[in-house]
Short mmCIF file of N, CA and C in Angstrom, two decimals:
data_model
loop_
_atom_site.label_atom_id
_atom_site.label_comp_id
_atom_site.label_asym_id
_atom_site.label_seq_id
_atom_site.Cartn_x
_atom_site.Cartn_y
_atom_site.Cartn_z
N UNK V 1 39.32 17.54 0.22
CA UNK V 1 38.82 18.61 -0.61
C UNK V 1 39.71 18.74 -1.84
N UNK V 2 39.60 19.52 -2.69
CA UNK V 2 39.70 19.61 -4.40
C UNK V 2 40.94 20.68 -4.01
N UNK V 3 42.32 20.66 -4.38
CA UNK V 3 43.00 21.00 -4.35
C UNK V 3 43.01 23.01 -5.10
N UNK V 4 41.81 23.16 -5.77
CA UNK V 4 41.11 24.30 -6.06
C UNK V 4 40.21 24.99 -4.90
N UNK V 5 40.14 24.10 -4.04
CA UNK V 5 39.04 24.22 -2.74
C UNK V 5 39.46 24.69 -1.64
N UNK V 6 41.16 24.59 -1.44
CA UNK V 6 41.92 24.42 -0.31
C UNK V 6 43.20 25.46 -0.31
N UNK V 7 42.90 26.22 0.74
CA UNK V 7 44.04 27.42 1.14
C UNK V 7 44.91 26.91 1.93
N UNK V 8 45.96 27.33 1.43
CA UNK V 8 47.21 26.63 2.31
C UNK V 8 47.61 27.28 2.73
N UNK V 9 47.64 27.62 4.34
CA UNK V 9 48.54 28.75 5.08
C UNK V 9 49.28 28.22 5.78
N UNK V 10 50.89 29.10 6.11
CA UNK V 10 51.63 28.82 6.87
C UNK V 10 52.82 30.03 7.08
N UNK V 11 53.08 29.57 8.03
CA UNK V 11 53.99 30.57 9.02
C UNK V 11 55.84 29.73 8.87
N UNK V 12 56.76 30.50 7.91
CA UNK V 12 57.76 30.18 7.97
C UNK V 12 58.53 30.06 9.34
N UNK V 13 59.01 28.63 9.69
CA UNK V 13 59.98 28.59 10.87
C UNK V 13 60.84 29.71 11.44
N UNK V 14 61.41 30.56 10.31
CA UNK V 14 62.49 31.84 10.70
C UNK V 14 61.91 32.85 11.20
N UNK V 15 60.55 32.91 11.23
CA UNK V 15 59.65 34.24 11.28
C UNK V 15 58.53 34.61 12.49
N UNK V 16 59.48 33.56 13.51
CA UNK V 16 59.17 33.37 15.03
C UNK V 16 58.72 34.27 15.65
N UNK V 17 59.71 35.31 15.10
CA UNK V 17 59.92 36.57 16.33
C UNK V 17 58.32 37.77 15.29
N UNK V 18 58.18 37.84 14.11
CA UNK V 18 57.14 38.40 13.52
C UNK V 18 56.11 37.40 13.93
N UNK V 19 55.76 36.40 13.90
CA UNK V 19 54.66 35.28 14.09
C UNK V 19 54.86 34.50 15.34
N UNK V 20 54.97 34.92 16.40
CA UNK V 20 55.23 33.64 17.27
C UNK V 20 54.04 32.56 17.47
N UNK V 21 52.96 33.27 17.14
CA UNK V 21 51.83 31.75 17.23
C UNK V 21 51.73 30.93 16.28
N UNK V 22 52.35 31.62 15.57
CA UNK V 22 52.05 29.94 13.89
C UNK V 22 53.55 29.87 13.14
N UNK V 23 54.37 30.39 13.85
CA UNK V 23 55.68 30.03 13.62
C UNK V 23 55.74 28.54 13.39
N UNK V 24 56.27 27.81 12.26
CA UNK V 24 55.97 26.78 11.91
C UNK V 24 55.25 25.97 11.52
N UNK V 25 54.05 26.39 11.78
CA UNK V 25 52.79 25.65 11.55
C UNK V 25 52.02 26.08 10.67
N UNK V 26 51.44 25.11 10.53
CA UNK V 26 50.85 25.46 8.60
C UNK V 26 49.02 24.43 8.91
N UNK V 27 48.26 25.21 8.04
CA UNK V 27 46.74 24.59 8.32
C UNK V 27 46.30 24.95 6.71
N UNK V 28 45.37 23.54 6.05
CA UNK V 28 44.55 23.63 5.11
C UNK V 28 43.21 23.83 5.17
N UNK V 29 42.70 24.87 4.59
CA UNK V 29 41.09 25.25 5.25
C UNK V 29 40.64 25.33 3.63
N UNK V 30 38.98 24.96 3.75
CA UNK V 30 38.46 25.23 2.67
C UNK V 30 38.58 26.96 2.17
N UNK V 31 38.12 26.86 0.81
CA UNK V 31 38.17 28.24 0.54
C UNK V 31 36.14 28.17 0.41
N UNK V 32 35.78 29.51 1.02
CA UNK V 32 36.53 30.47 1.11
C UNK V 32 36.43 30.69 2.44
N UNK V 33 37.72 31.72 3.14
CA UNK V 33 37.72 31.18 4.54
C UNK V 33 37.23 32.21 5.57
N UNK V 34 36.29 31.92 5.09
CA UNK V 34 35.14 33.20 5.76
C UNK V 34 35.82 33.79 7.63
N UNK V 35 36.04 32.61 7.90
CA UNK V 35 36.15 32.51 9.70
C UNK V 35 37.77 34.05 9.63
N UNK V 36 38.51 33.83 8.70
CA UNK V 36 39.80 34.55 8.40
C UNK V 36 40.65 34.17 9.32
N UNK V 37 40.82 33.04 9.34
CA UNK V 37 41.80 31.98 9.97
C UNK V 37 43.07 31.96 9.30
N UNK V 38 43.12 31.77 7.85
CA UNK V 38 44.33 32.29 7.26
C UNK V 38 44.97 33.22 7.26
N UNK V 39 44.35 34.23 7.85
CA UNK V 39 44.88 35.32 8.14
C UNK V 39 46.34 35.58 9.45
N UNK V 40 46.09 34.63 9.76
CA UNK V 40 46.97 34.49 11.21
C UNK V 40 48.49 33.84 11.00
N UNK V 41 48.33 33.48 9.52
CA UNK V 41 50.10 32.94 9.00
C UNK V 41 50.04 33.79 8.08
N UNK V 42 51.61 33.71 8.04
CA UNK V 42 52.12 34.93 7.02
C UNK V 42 51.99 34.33 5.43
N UNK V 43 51.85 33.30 5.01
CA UNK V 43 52.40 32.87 3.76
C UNK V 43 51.00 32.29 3.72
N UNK V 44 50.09 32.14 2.10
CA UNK V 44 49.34 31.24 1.62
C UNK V 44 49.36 31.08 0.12
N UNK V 45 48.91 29.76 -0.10
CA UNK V 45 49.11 28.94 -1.43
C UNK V 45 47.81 28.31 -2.08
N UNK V 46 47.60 27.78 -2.83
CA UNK V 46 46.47 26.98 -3.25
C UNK V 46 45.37 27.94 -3.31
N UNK V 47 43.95 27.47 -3.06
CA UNK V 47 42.95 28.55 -3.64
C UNK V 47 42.59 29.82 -3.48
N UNK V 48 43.58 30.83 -2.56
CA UNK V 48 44.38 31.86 -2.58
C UNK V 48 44.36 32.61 -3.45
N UNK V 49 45.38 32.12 -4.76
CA UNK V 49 45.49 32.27 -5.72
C UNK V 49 44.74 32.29 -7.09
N UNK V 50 44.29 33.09 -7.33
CA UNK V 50 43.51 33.65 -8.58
C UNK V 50 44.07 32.62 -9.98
N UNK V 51 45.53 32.45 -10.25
CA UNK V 51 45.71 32.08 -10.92
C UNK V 51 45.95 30.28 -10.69
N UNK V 52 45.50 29.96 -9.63
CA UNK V 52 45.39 28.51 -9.87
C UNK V 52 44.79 27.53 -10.41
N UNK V 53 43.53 28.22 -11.16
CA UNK V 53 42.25 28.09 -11.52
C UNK V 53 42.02 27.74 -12.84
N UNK V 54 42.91 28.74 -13.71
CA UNK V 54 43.47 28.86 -15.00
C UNK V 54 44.55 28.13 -15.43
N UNK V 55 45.19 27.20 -14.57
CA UNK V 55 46.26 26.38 -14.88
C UNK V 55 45.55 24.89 -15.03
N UNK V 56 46.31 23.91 -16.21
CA UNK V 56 45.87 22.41 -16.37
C UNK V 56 45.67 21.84 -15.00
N UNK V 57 44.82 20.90 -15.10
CA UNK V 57 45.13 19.50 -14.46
C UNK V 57 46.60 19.31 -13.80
N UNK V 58 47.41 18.99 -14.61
CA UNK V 58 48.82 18.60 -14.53
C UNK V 58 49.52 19.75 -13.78
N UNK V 59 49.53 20.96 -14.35
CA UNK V 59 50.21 22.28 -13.32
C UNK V 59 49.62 22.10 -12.48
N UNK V 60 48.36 22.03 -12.08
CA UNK V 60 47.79 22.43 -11.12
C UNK V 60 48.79 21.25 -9.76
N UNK V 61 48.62 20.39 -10.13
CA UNK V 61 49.39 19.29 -9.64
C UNK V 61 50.89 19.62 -9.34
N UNK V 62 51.38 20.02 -10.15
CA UNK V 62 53.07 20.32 -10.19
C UNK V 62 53.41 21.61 -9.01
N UNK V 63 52.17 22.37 -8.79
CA UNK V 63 52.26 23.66 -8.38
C UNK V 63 51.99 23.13 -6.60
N UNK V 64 50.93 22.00 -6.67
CA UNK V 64 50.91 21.49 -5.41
C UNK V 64 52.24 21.13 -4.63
N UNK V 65 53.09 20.12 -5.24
CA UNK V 65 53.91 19.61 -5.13
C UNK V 65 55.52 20.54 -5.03
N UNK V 66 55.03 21.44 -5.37
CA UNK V 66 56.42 22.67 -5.36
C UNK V 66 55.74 23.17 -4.35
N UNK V 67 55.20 23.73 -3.88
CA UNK V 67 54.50 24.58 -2.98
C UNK V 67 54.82 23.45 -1.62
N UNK V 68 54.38 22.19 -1.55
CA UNK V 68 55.17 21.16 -0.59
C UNK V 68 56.93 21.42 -0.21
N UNK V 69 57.51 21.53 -1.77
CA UNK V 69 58.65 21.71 -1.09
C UNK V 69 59.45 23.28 -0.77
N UNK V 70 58.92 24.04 -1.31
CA UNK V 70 59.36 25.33 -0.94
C UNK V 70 58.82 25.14 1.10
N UNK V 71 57.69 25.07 1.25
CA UNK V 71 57.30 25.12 2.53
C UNK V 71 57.97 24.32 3.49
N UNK V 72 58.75 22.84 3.22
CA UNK V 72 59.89 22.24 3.55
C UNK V 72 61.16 23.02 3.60
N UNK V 73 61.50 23.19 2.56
CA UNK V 73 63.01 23.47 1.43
C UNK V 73 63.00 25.09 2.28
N UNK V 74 62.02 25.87 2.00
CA UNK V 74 63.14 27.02 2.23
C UNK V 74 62.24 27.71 3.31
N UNK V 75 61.12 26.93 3.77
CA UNK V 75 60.59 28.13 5.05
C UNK V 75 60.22 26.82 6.28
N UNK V 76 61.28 26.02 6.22
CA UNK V 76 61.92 25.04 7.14
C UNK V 76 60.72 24.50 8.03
N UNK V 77 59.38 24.32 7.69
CA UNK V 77 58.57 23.39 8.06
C UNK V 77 58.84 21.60 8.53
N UNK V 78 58.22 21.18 9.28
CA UNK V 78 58.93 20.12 9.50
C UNK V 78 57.92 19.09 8.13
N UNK V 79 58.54 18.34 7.40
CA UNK V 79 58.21 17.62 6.51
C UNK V 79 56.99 16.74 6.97
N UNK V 80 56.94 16.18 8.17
CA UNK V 80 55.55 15.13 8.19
C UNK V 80 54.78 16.15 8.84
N UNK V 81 54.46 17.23 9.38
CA UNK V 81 53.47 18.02 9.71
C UNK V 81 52.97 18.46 8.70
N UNK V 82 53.93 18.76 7.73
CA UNK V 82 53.14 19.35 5.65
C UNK V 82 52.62 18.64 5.48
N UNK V 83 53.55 16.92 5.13
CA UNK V 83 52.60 15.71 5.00
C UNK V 83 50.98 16.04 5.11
N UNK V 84 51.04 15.84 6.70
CA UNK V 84 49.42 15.64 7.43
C UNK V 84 49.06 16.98 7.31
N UNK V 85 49.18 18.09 7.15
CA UNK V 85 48.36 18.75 6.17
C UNK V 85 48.11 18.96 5.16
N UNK V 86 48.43 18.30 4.40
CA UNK V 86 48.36 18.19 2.72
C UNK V 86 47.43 17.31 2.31
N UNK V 87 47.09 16.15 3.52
CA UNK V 87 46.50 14.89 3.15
C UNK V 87 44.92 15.31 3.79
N UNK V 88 44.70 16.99 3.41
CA UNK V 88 42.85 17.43 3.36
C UNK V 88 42.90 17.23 2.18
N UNK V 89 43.90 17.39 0.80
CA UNK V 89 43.85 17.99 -0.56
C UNK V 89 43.90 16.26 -1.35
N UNK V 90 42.73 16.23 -2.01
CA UNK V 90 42.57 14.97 -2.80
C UNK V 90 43.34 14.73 -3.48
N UNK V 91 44.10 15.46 -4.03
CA UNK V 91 45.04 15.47 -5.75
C UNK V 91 46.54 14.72 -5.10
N UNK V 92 46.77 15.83 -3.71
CA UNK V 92 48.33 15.00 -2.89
C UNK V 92 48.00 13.76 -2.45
N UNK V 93 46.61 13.19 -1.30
CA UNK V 93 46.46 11.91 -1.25
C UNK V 93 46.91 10.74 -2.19
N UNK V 94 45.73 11.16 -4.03
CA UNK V 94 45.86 10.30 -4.53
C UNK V 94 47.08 10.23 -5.74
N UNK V 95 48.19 11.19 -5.36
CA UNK V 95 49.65 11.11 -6.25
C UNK V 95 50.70 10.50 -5.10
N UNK V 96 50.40 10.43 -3.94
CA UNK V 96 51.76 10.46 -3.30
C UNK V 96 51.76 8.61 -3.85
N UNK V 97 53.22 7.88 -2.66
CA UNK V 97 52.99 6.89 -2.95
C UNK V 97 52.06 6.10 -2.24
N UNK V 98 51.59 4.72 -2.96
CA UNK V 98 50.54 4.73 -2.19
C UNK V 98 51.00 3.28 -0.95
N UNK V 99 52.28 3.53 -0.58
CA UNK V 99 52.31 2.97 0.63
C UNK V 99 52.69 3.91 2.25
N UNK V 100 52.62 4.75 1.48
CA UNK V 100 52.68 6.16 2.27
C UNK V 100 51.11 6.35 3.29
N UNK V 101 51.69 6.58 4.59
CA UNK V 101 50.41 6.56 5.28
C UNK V 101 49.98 8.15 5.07
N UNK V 102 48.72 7.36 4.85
CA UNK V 102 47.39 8.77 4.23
C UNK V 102 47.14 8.72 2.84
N UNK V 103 47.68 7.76 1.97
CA UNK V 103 47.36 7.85 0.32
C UNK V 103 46.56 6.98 0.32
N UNK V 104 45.69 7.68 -1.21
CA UNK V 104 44.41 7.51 -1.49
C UNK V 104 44.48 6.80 -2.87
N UNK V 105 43.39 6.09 -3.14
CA UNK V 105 43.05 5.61 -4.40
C UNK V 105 42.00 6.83 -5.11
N UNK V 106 42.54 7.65 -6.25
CA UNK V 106 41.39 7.72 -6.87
C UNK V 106 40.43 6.73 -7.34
N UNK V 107 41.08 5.94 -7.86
CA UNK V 107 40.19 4.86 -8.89
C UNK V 107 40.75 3.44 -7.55
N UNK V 108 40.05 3.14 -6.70
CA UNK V 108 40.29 2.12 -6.01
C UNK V 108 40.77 0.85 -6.29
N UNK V 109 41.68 0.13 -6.65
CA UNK V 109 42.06 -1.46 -7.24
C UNK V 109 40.82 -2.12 -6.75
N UNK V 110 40.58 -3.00 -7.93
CA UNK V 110 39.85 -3.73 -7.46
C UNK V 110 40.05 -5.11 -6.85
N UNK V 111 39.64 -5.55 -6.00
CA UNK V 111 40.33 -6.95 -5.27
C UNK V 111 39.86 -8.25 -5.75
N UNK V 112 40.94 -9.15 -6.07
CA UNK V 112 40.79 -10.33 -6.47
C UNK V 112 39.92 -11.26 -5.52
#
């Protein structure tokens, strides 16, 4: 899904004892998330946000990619569980590297 499309929720590691069911764990759901599944982690990112919408191409991108590491970096997620939830959002597929398992070709190489 379109990185405009996709709510990113998650439950900071430290915040066990407030969240013990999604303590750590983090889920990408389309927007909008009617079921209110996001509702069940404390923290959300991506189409959430009102102002994600109004930002370039390029921010929009940069904002993905910070939002990866704050959810690493300071609310101690384990890094390949973000990974594999990040890899619903088309924009992280097709930037990461692409020998990285789960990256995508936007524009597919074409084969000799």
């Amino acid at each position: 899904m379109k990185q405009i499309e996709a709510i990113i929720a998650w439950t900071p590691a430290r915040w066990a004892e407030l969240k013990p069911e999604t303590a750590g764990q983090i889920v990408v759901l389309p927007a909008p998330d009617e079921a209110g599944a996001a509702k069940r982690y404390v923290m959300r990112a991506g189409a959430s946000s009102s102002a994600l919408a109004a930002l370039s191409e390029e921010a929009r991108v940069a904002r993905l990619f910070i939002d990866f590491q704050t959810i690493v970096v300071r609310d101690g997620l384990d890094p390949q569980i973000v990974h594999r939830a990040f890899l619903a959002i088309d924009e992280y597929r097709f930037r990461i590297a692409p020998d990285t398992e789960g990256a995508a070709f936007e524009d597919p190489p074409e084969e000799d």
